[in-house]
Coordinates of C-alpha atoms in Angstrom, one line a residue:
X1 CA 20.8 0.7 22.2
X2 CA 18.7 -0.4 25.4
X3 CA 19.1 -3.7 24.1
X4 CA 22.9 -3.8 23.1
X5 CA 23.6 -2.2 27.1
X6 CA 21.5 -5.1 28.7
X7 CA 23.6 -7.6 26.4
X8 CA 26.5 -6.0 27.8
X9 CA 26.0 -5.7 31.1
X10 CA 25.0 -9.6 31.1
X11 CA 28.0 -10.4 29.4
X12 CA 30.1 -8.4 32.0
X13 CA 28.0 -10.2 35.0
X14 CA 28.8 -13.6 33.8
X15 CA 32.1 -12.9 32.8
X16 CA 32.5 -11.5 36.6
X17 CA 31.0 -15.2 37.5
X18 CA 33.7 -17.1 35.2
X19 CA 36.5 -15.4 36.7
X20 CA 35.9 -17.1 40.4
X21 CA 35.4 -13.1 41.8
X22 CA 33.5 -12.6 44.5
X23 CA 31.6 -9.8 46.9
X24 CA 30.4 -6.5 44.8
X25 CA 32.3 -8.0 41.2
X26 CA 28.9 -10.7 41.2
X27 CA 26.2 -8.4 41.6
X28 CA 24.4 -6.6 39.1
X29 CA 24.6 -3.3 40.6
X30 CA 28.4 -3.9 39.8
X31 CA 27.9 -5.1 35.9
X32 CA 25.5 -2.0 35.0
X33 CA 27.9 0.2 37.0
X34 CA 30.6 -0.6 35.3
X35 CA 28.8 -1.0 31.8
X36 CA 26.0 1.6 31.6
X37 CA 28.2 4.7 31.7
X38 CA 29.5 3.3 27.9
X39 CA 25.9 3.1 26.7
X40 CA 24.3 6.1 28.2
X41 CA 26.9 8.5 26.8
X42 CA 26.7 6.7 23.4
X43 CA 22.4 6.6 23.8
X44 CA 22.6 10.7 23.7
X45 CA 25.3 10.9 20.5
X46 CA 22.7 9.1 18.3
X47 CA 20.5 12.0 17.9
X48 CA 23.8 14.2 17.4
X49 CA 24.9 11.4 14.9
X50 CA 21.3 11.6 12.9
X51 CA 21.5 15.3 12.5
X52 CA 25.0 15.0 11.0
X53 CA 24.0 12.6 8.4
X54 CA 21.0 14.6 7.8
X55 CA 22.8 17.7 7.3
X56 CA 25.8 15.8 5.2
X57 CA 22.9 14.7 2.8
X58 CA 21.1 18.1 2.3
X59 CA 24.4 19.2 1.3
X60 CA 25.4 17.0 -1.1
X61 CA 29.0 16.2 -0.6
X62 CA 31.3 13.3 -2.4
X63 CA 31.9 10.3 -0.6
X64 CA 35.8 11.9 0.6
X65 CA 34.7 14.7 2.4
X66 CA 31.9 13.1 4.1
X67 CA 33.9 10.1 5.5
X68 CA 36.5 13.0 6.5
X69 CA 33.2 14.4 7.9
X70 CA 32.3 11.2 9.8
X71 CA 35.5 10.8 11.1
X72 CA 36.6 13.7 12.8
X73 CA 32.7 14.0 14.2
X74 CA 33.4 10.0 15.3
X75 CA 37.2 11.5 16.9
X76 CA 35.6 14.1 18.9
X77 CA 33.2 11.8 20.0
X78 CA 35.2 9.2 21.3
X79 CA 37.3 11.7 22.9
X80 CA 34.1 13.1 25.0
X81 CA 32.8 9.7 25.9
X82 CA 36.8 9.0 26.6
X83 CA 36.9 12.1 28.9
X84 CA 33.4 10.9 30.7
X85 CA 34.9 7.4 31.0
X86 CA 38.0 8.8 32.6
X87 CA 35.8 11.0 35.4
X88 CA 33.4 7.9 36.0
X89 CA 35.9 5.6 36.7
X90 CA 38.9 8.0 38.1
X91 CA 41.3 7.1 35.4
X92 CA 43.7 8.9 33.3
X93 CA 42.4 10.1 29.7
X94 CA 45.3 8.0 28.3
X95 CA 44.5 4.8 30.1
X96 CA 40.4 5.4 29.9
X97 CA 41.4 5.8 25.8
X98 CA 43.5 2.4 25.6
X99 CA 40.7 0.6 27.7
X100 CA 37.7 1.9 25.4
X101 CA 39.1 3.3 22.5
X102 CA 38.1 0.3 20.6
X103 CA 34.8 -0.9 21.9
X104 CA 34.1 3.1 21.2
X105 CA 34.9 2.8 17.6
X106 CA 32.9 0.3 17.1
X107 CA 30.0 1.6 19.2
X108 CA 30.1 4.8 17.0
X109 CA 30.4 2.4 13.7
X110 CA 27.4 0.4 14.9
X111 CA 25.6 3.7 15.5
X112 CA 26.0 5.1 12.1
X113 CA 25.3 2.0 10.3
X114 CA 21.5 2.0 12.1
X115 CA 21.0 5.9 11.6
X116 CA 22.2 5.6 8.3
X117 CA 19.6 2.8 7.3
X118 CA 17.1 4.2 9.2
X119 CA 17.8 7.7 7.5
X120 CA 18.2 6.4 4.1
X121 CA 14.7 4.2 4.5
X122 CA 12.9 6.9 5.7
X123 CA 13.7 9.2 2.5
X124 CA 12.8 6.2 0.8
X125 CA 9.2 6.4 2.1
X126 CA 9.5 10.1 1.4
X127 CA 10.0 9.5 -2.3
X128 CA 7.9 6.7 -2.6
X129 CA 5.0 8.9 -1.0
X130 CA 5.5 12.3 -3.3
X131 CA 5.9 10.4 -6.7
X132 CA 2.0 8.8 -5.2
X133 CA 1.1 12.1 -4.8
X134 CA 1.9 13.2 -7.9
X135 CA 0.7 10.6 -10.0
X136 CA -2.7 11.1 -8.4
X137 CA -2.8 14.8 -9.3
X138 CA -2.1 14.1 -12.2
X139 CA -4.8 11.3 -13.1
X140 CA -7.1 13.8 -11.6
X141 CA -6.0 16.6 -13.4
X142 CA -6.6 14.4 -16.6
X143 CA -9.6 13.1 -15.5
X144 CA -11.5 16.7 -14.8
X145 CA -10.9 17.8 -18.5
X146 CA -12.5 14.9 -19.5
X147 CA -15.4 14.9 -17.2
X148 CA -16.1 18.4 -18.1
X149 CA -16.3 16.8 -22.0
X150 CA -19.1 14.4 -21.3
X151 CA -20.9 17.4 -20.0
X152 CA -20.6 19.5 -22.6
X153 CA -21.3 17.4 -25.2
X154 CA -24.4 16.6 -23.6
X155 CA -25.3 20.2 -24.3
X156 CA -24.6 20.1 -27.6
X157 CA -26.7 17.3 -28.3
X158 CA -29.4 19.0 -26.9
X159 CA -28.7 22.1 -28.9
X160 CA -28.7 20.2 -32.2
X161 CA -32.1 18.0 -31.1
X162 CA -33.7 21.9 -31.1
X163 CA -34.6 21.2 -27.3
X164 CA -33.4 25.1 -26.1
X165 CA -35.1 25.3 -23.0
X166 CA -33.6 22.2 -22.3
X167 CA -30.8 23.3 -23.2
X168 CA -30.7 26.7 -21.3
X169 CA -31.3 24.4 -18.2
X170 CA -28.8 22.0 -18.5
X171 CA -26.1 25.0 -19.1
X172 CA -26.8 26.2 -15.5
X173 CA -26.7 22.7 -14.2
X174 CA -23.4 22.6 -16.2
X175 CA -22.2 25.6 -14.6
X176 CA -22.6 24.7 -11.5
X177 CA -21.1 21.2 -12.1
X178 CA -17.8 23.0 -13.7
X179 CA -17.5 25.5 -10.5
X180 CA -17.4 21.8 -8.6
X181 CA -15.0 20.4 -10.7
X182 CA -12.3 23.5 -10.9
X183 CA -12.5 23.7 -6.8
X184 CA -9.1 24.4 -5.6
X185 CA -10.1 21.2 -3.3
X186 CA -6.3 19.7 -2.4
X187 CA -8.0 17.0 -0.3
X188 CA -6.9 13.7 -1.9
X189 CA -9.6 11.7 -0.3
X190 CA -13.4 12.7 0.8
X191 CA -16.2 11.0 2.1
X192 CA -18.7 8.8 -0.2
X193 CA -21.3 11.0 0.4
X194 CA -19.5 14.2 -1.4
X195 CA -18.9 11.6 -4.1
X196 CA -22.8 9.9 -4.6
X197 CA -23.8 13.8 -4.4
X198 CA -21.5 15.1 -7.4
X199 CA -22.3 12.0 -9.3
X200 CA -26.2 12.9 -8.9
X201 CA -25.3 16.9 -10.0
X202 CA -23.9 15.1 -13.3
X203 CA -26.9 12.9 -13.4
X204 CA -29.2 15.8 -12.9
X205 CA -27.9 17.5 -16.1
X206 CA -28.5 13.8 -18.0
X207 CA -31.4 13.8 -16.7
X208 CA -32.7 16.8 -18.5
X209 CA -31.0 15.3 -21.7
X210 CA -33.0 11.5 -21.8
X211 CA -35.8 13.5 -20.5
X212 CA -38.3 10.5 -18.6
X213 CA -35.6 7.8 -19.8
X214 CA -33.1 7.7 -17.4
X215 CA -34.4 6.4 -13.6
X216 CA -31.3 7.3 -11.4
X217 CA -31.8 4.9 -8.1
X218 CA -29.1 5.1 -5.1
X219 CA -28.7 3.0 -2.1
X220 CA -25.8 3.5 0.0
X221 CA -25.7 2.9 3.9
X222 CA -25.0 5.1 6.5
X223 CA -21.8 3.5 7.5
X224 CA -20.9 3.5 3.6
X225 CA -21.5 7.1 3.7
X226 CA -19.0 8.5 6.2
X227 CA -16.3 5.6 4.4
X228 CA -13.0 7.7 2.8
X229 CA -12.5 7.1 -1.2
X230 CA -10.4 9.1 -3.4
X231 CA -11.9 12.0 -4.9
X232 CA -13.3 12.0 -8.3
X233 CA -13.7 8.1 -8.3
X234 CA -17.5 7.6 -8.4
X235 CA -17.7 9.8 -11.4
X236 CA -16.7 8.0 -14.1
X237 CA -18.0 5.0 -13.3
X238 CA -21.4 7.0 -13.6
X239 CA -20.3 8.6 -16.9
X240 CA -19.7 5.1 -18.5
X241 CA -23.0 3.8 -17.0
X242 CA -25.0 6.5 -18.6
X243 CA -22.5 7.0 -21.9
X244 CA -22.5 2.8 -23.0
X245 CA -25.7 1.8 -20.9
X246 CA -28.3 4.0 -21.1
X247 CA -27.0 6.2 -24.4
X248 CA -26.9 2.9 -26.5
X249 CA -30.4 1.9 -25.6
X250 CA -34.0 3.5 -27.1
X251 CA -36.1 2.6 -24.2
X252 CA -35.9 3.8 -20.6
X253 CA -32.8 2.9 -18.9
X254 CA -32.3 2.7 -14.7
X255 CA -28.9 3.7 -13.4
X256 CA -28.2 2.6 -9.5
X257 CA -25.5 3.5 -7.0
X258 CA -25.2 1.2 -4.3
X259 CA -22.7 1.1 -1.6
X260 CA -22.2 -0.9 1.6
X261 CA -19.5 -2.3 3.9
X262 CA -18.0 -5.6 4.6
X263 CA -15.3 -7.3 6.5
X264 CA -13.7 -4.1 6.8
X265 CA -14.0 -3.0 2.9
X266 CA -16.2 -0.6 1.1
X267 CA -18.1 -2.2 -1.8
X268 CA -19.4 0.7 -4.2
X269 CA -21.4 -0.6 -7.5
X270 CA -23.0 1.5 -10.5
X271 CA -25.1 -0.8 -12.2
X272 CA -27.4 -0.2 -15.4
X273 CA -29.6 -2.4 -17.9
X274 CA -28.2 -1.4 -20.8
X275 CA -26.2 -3.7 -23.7
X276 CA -23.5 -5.0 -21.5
X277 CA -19.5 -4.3 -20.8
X278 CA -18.5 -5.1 -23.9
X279 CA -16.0 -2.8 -25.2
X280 CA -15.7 -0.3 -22.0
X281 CA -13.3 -1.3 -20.2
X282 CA -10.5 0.7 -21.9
X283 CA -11.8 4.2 -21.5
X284 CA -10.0 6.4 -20.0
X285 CA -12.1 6.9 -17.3
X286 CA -12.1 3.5 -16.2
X287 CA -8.4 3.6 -16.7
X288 CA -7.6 6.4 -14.4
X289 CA -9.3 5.0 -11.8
X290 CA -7.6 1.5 -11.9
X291 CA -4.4 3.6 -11.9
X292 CA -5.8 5.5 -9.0
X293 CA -6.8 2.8 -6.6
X294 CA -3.6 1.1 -7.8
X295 CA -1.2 3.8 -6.5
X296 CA -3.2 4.6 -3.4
X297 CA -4.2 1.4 -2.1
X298 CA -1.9 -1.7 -4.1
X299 CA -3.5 -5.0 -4.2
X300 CA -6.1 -3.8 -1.6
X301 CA -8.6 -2.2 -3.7
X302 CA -9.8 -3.6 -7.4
X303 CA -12.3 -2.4 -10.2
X304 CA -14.4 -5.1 -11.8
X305 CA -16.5 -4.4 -14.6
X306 CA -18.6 -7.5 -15.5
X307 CA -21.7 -8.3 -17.0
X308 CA -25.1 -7.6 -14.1
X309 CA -26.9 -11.2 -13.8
X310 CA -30.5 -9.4 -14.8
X311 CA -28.6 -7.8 -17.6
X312 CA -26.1 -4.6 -18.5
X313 CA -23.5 -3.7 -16.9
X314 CA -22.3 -3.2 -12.8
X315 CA -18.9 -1.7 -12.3
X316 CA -17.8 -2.3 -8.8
X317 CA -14.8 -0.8 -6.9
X318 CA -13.2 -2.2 -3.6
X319 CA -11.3 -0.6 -1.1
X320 CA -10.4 -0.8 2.5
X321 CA -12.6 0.9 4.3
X322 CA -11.9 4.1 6.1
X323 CA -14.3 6.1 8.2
X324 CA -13.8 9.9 8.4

């Protein structure tokens, strides 16, 4: 609106020029004088104007009783900035009205056609921003379920291999991995340090499983640490490492977490020396967090899963980075 009143007021200066006045009528103090009542008056009806359309949304009318809405709000409008005209300029109300009535119609028009796209863009971002919101609880809410599996199962096997001291301690490891997991945490992202510490809690409890097989190694910087990532991410990339790396081997397997910053992205790998990606890449825990990173971050952030050059597998996410 600042904009459209300096516009104005130039247009009224130089049309001042092109009419051979002279004196007061070519100064500028005479062009915003005579223009900037207009545009101030209109200036403080925009707010007024956004609260109407706001209001007219949450109720939900038809189109015909909101333009009748529009237009007797637009009517008393005009009239007021009429009456204000009128008192500036010591006119009459009737000739203030034939002078402006026009320019003020389409002054209020111009008004309502920007809070209307700004309104309507705004709920747009709204929208756009819950049904994110959503679709990450619920890719977390599936992903817990089946985090909680890989755990379990683990027990299981241990029961079956006869191993019941083993056993015993992995349930309390277990336990205190499940009271993690069903925190009523709504914080959709956390720092990579909360994330490297639940993923070695899980590895702990594998641990006691493979016994002196697995060798769990993590690097991650200090900068990496304090970084911002998405809750629950760093988990299955662990849980596919140790399920199709280490699981699928006899020998002694090594499982590292490594995590560093560049060029203003966070680089996190889980790498192991097991058989290779073949085959992993359509789990569902890989899937979820491709979904994840999709909906939070767009083209800026990527899962690869490729095959490590000294052998097995390293999964690597990227993300902007984001300090806390």
């Amino acid at each position: 609106m600042a904009l459209i009143a300096a516009i104005a007021t130039t247009r009224h200066h130089y049309q001042m020029m092109d009419s051979s006045l002279h004196g007061d009528f070519l100064t500028w103090r005479h062009a915003m004088s005579q223009e900037a009542p207009h545009w101030l008056v209109w200036s403080l009806a925009i707010p007024l104007v956004y609260l109407l359309v706001d209001q007219l949304s949450r109720l939900r009318w038809t189109w015909v009783p909101t333009v009748l809405a529009h237009a007797a709000f637009a009517g008393l409008a005009i009239a007021l900035a009429t009456a204000l005209h009128a008192i500036w300029f010591g006119t009459s109300f009737g000739d203030a009205l034939f002078g402006s009535a026009t320019a003020s119609l389409f002054t209020y028009g111009a008004i309502l056609g920007g809070v209307l796209a700004y309104y309507y863009s705004q709920r747009s971002v709204e929208r756009e921003v819950e049904l994110a919101g959503a679709k990450l609880r619920a890719l977390r809410a599936q992903l817990r379920p089946h985090f909680m599996f890989n755990a379990l199962n683990s027990v299981a096997m241990l029961v079956r291999g006869g191993r019941g001291p083993e056993a015993v301690e992995m349930i309390a490891r277990v336990s205190d991995l499940l009271r993690d997991s069903l925190d009523e945490d709504d914080r959709a992202e956390v720092a990579l340090e909360e994330e490297v510490a639940l993923a070695r809690r899980y590895l702990a409890i594998e641990e006691v499983r493979f016994a002196d097989r697995l060798d769990v190694r993590v690097d991650v910087t200090e900068e990496a640490k304090a970084a911002r990532v998405p809750r629950l991410i760093l988990q299955p990339l662990v849980e596919n490492a140790v399920r199709h790396g280490i699981g699928k081997r006899a020998a002694a397997g090594r499982l590292e977490i490594t995590a560093r910053t560049t060029g203003g992205e966070l680089i996190v790998t889980v790498r192991d020396d097991g058989p290779g990606p073949n085959g992993r890449s359509s789990g569902v825990g890989l899937k979820n967090t491709r979904e994840r990173l999709q909906t939070a971050y767009g083209a800026a952030a990527r899962l690869t899963l490729e095959h490590a050059p000294a052998g097995g597998a390293v999964a690597t996410i990227t993300l902007p980075l984001t300090a806390t």
